[in-house]
Coordinates of C-alpha atoms and ligand atoms in Angstrom, one line a residue:
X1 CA -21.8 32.7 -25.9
X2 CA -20.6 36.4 -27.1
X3 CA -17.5 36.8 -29.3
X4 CA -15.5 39.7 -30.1
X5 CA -13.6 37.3 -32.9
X6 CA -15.4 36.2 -36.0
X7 CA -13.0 33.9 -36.7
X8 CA -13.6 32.1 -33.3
X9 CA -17.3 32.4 -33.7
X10 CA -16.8 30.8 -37.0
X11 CA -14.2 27.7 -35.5
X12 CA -16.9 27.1 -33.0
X13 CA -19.9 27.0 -35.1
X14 CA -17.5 24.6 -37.4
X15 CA -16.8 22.6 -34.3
X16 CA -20.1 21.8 -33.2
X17 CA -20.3 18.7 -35.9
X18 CA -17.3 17.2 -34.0
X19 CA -18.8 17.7 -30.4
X20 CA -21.9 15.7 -31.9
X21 CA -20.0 13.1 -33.8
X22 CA -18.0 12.3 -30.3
X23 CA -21.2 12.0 -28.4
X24 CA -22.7 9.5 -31.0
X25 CA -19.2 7.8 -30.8
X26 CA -19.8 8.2 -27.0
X27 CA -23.4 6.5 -27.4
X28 CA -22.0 3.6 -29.3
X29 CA -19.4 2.7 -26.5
X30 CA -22.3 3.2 -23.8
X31 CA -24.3 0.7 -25.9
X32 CA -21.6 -1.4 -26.3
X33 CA -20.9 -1.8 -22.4
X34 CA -24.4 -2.0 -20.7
X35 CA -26.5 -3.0 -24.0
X36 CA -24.9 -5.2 -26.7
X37 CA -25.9 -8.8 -27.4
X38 CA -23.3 -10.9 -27.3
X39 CA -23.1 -11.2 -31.4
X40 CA -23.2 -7.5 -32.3
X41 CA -19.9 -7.2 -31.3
X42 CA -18.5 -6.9 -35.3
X43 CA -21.4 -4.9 -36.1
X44 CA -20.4 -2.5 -33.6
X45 CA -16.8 -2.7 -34.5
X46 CA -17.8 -1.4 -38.1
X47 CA -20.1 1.4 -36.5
X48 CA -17.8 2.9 -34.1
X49 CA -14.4 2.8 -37.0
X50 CA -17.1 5.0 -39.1
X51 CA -18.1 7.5 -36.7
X52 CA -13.9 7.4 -35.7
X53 CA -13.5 8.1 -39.6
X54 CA -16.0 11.3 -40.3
X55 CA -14.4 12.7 -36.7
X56 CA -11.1 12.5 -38.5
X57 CA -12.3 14.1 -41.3
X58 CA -13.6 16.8 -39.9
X59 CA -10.4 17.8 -37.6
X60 CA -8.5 17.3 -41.4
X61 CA -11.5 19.5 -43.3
X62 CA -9.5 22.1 -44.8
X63 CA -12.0 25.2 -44.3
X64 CA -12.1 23.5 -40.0
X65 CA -8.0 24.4 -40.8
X66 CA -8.0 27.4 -42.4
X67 CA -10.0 29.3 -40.0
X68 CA -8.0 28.0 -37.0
X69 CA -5.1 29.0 -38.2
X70 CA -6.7 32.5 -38.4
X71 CA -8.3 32.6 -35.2
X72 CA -4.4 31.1 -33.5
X73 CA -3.4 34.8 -35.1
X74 CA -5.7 37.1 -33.3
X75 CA -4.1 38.6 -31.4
X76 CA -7.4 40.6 -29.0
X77 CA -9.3 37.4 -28.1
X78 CA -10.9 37.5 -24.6
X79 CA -10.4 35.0 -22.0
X80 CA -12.8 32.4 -23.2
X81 CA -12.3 32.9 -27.1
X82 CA -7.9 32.1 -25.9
X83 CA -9.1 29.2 -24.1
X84 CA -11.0 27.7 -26.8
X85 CA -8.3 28.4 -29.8
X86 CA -5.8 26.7 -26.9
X87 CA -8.2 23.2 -26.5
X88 CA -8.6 23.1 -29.9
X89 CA -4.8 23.7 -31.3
X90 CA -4.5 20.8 -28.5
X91 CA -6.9 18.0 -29.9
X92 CA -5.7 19.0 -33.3
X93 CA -2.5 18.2 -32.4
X94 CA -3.1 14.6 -32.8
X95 CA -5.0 14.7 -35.9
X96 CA -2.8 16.6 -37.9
X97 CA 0.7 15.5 -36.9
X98 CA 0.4 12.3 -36.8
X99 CA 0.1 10.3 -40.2
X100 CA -3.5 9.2 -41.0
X101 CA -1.8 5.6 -41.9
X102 CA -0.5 5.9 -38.5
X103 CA -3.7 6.4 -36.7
X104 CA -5.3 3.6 -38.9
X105 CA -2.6 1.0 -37.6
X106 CA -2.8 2.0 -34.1
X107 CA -6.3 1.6 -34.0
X108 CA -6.3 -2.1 -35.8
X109 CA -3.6 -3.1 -33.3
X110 CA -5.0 -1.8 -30.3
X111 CA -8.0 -4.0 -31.6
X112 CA -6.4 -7.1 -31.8
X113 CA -3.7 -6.4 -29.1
X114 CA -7.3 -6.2 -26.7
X115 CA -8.8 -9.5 -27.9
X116 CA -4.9 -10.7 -27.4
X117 CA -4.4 -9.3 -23.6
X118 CA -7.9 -10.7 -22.6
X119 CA -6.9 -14.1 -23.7
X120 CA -3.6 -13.9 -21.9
X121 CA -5.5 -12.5 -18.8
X122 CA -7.4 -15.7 -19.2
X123 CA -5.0 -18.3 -19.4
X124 CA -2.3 -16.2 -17.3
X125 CA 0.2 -16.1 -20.3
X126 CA 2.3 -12.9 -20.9
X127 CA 3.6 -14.6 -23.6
X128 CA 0.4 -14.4 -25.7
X129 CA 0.2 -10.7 -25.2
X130 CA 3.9 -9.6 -25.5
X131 CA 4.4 -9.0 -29.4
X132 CA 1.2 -7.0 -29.3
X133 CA 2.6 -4.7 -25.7
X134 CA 5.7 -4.8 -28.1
X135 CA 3.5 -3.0 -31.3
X136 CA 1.9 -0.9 -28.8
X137 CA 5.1 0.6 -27.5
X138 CA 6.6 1.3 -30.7
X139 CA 3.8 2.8 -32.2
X140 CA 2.9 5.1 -29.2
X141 CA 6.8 5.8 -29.5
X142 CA 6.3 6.7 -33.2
X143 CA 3.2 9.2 -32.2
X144 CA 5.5 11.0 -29.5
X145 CA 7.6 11.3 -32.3
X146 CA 4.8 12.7 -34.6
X147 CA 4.0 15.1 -32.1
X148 CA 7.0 16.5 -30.7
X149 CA 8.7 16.9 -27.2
X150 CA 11.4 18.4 -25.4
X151 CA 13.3 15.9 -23.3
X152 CA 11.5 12.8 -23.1
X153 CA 8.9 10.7 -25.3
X154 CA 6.5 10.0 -22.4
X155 CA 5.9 14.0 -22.0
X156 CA 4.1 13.9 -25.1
X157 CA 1.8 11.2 -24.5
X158 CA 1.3 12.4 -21.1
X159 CA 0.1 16.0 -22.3
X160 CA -2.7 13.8 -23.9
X161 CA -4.4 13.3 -21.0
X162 CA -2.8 15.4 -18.8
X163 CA -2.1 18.8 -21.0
X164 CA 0.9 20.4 -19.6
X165 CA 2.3 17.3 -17.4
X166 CA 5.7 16.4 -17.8
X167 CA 7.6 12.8 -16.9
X168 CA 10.0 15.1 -14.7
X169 CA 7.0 16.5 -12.8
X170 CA 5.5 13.4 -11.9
X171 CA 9.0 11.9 -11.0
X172 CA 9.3 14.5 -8.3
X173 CA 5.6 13.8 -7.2
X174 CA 5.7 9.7 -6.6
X175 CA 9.4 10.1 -4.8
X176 CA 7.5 12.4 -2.2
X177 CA 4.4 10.7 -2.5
X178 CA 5.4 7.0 -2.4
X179 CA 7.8 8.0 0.2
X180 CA 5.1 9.3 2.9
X181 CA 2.8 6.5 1.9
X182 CA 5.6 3.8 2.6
X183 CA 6.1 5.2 6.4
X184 CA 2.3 5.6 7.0
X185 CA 2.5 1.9 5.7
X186 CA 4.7 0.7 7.8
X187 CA 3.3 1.9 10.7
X188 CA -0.4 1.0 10.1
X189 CA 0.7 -2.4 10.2
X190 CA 2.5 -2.6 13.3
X191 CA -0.5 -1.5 15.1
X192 CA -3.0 -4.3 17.4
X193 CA -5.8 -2.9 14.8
X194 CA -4.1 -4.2 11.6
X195 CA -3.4 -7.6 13.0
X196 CA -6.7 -8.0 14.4
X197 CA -8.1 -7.2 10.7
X198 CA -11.9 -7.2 10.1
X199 CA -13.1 -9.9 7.7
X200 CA -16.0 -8.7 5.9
X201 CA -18.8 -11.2 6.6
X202 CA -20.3 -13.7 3.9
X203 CA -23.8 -12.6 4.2
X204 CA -25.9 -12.0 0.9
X205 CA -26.7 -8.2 0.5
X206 CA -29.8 -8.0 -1.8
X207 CA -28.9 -6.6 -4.8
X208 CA -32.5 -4.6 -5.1
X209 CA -31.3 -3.0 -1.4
X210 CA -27.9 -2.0 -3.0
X211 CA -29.3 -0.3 -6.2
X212 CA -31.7 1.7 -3.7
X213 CA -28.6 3.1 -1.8
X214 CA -26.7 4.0 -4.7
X215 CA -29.7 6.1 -5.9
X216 CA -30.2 7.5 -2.4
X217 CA -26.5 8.4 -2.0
X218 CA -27.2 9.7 -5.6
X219 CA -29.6 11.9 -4.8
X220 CA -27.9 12.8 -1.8
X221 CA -24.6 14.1 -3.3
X222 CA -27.0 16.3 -6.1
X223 CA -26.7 13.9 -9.1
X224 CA -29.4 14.9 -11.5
X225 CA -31.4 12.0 -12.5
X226 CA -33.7 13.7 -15.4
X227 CA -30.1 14.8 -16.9
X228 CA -28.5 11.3 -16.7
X229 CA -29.5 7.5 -15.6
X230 CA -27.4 5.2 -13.6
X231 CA -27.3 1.3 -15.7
X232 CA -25.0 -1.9 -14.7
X233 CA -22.1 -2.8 -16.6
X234 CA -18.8 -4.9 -15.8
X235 CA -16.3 -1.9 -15.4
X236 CA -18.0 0.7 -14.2
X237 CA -17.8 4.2 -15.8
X238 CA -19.3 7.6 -16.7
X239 CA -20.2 9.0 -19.9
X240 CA -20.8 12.8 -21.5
X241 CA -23.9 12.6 -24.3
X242 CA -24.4 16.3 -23.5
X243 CA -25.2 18.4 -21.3
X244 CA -28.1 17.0 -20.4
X245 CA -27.4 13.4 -20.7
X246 CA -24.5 12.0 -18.2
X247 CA -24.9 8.6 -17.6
X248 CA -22.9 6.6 -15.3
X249 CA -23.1 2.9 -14.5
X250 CA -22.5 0.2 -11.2
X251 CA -21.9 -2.9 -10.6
X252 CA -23.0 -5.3 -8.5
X253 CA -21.4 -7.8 -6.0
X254 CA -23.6 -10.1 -3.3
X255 CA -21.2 -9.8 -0.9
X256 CA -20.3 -6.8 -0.9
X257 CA -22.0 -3.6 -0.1
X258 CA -19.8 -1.1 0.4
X259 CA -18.5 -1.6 -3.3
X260 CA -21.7 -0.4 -5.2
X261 CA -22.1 2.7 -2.4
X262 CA -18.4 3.3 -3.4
X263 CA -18.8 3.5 -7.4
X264 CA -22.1 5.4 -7.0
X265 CA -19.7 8.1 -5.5
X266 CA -17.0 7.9 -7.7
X267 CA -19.0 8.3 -10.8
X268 CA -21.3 10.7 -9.4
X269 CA -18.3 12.8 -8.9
X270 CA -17.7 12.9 -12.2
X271 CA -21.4 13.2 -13.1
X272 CA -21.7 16.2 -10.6
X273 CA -18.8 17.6 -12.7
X274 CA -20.2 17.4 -15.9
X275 CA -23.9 18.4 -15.0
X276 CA -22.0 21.6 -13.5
X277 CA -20.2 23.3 -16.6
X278 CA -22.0 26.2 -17.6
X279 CA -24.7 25.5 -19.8
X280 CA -23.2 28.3 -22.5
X281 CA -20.1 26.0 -23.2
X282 CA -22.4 23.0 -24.6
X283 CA -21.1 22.0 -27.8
X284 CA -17.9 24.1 -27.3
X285 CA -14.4 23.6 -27.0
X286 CA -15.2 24.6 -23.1
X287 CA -17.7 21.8 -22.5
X288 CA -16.7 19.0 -20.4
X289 CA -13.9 18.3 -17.8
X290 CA -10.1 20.0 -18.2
X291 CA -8.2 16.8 -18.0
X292 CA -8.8 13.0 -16.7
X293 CA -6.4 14.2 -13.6
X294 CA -9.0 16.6 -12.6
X295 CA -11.7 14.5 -13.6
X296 CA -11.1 11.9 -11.0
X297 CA -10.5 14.8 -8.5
X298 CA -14.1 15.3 -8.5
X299 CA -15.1 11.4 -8.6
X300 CA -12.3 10.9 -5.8
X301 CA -13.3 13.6 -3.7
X302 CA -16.8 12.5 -3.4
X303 CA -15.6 8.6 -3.2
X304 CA -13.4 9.5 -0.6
X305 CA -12.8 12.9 1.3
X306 CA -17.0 12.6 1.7
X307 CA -18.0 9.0 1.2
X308 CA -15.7 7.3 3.8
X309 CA -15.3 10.0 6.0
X310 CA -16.1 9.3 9.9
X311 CA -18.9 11.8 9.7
X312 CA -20.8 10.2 6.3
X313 CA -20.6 6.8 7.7
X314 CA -22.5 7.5 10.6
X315 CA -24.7 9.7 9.0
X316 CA -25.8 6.6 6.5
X317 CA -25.5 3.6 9.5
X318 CA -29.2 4.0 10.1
X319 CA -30.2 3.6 6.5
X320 CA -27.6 1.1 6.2
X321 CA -29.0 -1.0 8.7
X322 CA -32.4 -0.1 7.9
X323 CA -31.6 -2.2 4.6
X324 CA -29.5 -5.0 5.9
X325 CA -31.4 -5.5 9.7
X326 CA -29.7 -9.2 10.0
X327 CA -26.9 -9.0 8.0
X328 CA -25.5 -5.8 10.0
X329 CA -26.6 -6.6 13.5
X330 CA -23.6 -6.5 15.3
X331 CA -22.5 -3.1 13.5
X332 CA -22.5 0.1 14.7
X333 CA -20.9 3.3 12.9
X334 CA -17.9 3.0 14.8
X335 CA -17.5 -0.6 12.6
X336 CA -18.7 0.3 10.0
X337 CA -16.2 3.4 9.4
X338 CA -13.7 0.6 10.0
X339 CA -15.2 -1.5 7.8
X340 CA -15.2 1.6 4.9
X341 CA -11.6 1.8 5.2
X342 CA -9.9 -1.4 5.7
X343 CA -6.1 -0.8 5.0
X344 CA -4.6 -3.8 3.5
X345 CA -1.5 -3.9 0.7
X346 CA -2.8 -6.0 -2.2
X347 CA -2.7 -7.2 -5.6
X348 CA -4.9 -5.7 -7.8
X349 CA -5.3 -2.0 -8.0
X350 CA -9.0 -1.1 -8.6
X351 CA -9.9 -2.9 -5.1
X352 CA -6.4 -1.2 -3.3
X353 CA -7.6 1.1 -0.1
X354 CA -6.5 5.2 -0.1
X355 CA -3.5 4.4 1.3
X356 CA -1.7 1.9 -0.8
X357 CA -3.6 3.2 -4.2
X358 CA -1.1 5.3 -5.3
X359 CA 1.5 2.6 -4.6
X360 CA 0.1 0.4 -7.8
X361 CA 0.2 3.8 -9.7
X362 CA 3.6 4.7 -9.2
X363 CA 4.9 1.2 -10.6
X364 CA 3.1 1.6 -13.0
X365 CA 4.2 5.2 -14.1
X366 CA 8.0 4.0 -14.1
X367 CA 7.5 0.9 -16.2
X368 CA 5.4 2.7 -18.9
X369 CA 8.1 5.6 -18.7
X370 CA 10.9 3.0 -19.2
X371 CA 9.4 1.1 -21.7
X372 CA 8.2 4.2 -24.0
X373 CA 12.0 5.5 -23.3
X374 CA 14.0 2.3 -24.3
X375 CA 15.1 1.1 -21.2
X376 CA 13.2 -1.9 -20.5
X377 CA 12.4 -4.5 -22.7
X378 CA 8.5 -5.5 -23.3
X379 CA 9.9 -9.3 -22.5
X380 CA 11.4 -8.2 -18.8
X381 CA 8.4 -6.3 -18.0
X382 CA 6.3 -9.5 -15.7
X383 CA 9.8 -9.9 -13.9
X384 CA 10.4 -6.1 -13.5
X385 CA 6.7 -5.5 -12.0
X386 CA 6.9 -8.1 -9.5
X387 CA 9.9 -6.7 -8.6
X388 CA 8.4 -3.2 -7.6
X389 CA 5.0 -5.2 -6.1
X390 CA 7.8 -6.5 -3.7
X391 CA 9.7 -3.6 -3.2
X392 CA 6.1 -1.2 -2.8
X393 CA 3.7 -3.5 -1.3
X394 CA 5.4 -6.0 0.1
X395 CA 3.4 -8.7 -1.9
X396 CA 4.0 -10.9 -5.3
X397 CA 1.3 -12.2 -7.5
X398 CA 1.2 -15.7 -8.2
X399 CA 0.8 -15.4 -11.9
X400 CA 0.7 -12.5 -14.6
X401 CA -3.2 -12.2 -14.0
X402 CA -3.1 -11.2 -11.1
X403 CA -0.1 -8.9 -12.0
X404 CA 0.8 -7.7 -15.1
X405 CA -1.7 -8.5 -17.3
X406 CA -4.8 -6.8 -14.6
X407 CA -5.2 -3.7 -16.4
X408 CA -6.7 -2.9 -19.7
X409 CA -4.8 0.7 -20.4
X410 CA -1.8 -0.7 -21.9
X411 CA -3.7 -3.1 -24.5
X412 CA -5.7 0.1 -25.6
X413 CA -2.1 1.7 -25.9
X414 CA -3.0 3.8 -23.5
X415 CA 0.8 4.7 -21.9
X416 CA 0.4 8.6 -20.2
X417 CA -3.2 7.7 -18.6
X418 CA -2.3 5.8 -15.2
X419 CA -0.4 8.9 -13.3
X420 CA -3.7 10.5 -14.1
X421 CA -5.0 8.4 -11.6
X422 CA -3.0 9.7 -8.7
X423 CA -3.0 13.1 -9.5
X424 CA -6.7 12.9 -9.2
X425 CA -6.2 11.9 -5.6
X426 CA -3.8 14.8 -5.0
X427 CA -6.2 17.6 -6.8
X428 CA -9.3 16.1 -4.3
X429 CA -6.9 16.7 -0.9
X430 CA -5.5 20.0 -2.1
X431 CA -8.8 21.3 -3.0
X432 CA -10.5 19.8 0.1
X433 CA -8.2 21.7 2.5
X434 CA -8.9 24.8 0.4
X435 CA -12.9 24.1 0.8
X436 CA -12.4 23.6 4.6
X437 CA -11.1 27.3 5.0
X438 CA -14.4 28.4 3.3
X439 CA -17.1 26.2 4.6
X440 CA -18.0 23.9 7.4
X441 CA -17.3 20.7 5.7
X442 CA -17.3 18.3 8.6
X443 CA -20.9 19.8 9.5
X444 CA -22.2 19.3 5.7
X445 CA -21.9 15.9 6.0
X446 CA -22.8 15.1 9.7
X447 CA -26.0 16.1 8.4
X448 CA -26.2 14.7 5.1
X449 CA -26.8 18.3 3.9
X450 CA -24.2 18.3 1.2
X451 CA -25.5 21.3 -1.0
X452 CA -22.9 23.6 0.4
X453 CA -20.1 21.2 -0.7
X454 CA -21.6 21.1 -3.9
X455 CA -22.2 24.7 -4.9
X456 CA -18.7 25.2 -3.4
X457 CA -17.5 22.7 -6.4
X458 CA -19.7 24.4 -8.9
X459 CA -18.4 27.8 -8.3
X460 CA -14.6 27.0 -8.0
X461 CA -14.6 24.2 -10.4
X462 CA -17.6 22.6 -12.2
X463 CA -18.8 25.8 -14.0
X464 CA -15.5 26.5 -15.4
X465 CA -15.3 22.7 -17.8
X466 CA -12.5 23.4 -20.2
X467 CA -11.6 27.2 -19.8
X468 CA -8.2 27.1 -17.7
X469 CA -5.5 24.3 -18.0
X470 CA -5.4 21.7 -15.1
X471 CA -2.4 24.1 -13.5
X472 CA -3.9 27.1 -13.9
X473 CA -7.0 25.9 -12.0
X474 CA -5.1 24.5 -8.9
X475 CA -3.5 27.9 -9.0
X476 CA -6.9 29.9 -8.5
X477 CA -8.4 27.7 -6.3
X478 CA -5.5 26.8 -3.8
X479 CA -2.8 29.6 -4.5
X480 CA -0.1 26.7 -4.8
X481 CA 0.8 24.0 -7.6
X482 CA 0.4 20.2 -7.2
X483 CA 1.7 19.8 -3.8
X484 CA 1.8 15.9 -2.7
X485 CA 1.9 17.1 1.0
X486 CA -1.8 18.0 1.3
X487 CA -2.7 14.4 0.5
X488 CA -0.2 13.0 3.1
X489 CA -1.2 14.7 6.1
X490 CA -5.2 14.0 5.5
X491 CA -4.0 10.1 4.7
X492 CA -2.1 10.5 8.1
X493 CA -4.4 12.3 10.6
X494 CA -7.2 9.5 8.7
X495 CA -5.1 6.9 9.4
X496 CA -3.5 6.9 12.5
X497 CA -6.7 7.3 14.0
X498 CA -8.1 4.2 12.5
X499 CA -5.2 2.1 13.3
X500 CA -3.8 2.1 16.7
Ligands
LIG601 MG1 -12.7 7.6 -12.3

């Protein structure tokens, strides 16, 4: 890249030991979920807090300081050169507000407040994790502090993940959203379709046939395999180690097939985005994704908008069958699509369906908010979310496994990440209905020709990675903010098709 600022050219080159640290970090935590024996575990432990340390360092280096603060004064910096003194004044933030001591306790009891919550998941015991939610709240309350904020706490651990995002903002978006998903609710199950529900069949799908469609829908979709490999682990995720490295992983499930087709999607939607920044911002501030919201944007566009659409279903029935001749004989694309997008209100969020997804997020969003604010008590939390299961999905876990203690976010003190979730969903309908003005989307995937799709994502998103702020992109791309509305009507016109 070309800079008119030698003080930018300077913070860059200064940079680059960080973006390398982060991917060796990055390669430790891949290792850790799809590699590590069983007792490497402390090993690891010691290897990753090292890596955490020099990263630290070197966001505290005093030169690293020095010339930011000089390159935050320029006042001619291009486009790109603003962009990349904005990221990196952002990911400071963190490191040099917030008291080293403090970032030492919160990662020691986020350790122990894991190995807590998964023992409480276990035995279904709140109780056992409580006193460590309790340390997470207060100290993520502590780092709002640290870091400043305007009106409420939560705004400044939502501008983490989500920079610029406020708690008012997504207030506003869930009372719209959770409203139109409620009436679509309702009336998807009054209809003869819902009642008669499909019951996916026991039958054994091979797991050697499964690993062969996820690589076929792989390559399908344009996920380059000599830039990135596909492994198993239990949660499945995707990580950067450069641009030439983005690795996802799958799982699994004997009786399920749609799952592993599913995951394949949704972390080669975030592969695609990744393999699609322009090569010039590698080892940049620019490299990489905007924000997690338009992160999963990507992964649930592909998942979704393209992977259980009408017209991708049929266009993969054949091969479908092709691998599962007995276990599939009495399906045909019209049951299959059905099958893809069974609508049914349920406990546990990462197996909810597109329409009731965001209900588990917005629960979630207004217990975090509450709890980071003050206003509800770590000990009332179990009681508080059954509460809203009832009042949103019309269901109640039996125990706190199944309920509260199902997620792993809030034991990592992650409070801010969740709504990330949903505005993901939101980004991917917006930008789809911008895409269908341009191209012939429906036709791109009737023939399993999705190259169009793709270099439409390159050129309005992908190739951009970090240079303009989650807003600022919707902006250019759709001519509107976040608008809930977009996601609505496609979940409607989906939906009311399926179930009549
Ligand atoms: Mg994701």
């Amino acid at each position: 890249m070309r800079y008119s600022s030698k003080a930018v050219e300077k913070l860059v080159g200064k940079y680059q030991e960080i973006s390398i640290l982060g991917k060796i970090s990055a390669l430790l935590g891949w290792d850790l979920n799809v590699n590590l024996p069983p007792l490497a575990s402390d090993n690891r432990a010691s290897q990753e807090a090292f890596v955490t340390k020099l990263i630290s360092q070197r966001w505290k280096d005093e030169a690293f300081v020095d010339t930011l603060r000089a390159a935050s004064k320029e006042k001619k910096l291009t486009d790109h050169e603003k962009a990349i003194v904005r990221n990196l004044n952002h990911a400071a933030k963190y490191y040099h507000k917030v008291p080293e001591e403090l970032i030492v306790e919160f990662s020691k009891a986020s350790s122990r407040a894991f190995v807590a919550w998964r023992a409480a998941r276990e035995k279904a015991d709140f109780s056992i994790f409580a006193p460590h939610l309790a340390k997470m709240v207060q100290i993520n309350r502590l780092i709002a502090k640290h870091i400043g904020y305007k009106n409420n706490p939560y705004d400044a651990l939502l501008d983490i993940y989500e920079p610029g995002l406020t708690a008012s903002e997504c207030k506003a978006v869930f009372a719209k959203l959770t409203a139109g998903t409620r009436q679509l609710l309702t009336e998807i199950k009054k209809t003869q379709t819902y009642k008669k529900s499909i019951i996916l069949p026991e039958a054994e799908y091979a797991l050697e046939s499964q690993k062969k469609i996820a690589d076929f829908v792989l390559n399908k979709i344009g996920y380059d395999f000599k830039a990135g490999r596909m492994d198993v682990s239990a949660h499945p995720f995707t990580t950067e180690l450069g641009r030439g490295d983005i690795r996802i992983t799958n799982r699994y499930d004997p009786h399920n097939f749609i799952e592993s087709i599913m995951v394949a999607m949704h972390e080669g939607g975030h592969a695609l985005y990744e393999q699609g920044v322009d090569e010039e911002y590698s080892d940049t501030p620019l490299e990489g994704g905007v924000s997690l919201g338009i992160h999963e944007s990507q992964s649930r566009f592909w998942e979704n908008q393209v992977g259980r659409s009408r017209e991708f279903v049929n266009y993969i029935t054949a091969t479908l069958k092709a691998f599962y001749p007995e276990q599939l004989a009495e399906d045909d694309a019209r049951t299959l699509y059905q099958k893809f997008n069974q609508v049914r209100p349920s406990l546990i969020r990462v197996e909810a369906d597109e329409v009731t997804y965001n209900l588990h997020i917005a629960l979630r969003f207004e217990l975090e908010e509450a709890l980071i604010n003050g206003k509800l008590d770590v000990n009332d939390l179990p009681k508080e979310w059954n509460k809203k299961m009832k009042k949103y999905l019309g269901i109640v876990p039996q125990n706190d496994a199944e309920g509260v203690l199902q997620d792993v976010h809030w034991s990592n003190g992650a409070f801010g990440y969740f709504p990330t979730y949903t505005l993901g969903n939101l980004y991917a309908a917006q930008f789809c209905h911008a895409m269908r003005k341009e191209i012939d989307v429906d036709g791109a995937i009737k023939t399993g020709e999705l190259g169009i799709i793709l270099s439409w994502l390159r050129e309005n998103i992908h190739r951009h990675g970090s240079v303009y702020l989650p807003s600022e992109l919707v902006l250019r791309i759709t001519k509107k903010g976040l608008d809930p509305s977009y996601f609505i009507k496609y979940l409607n016109q989906k939906y009311k098709s399926l179930y009549v």
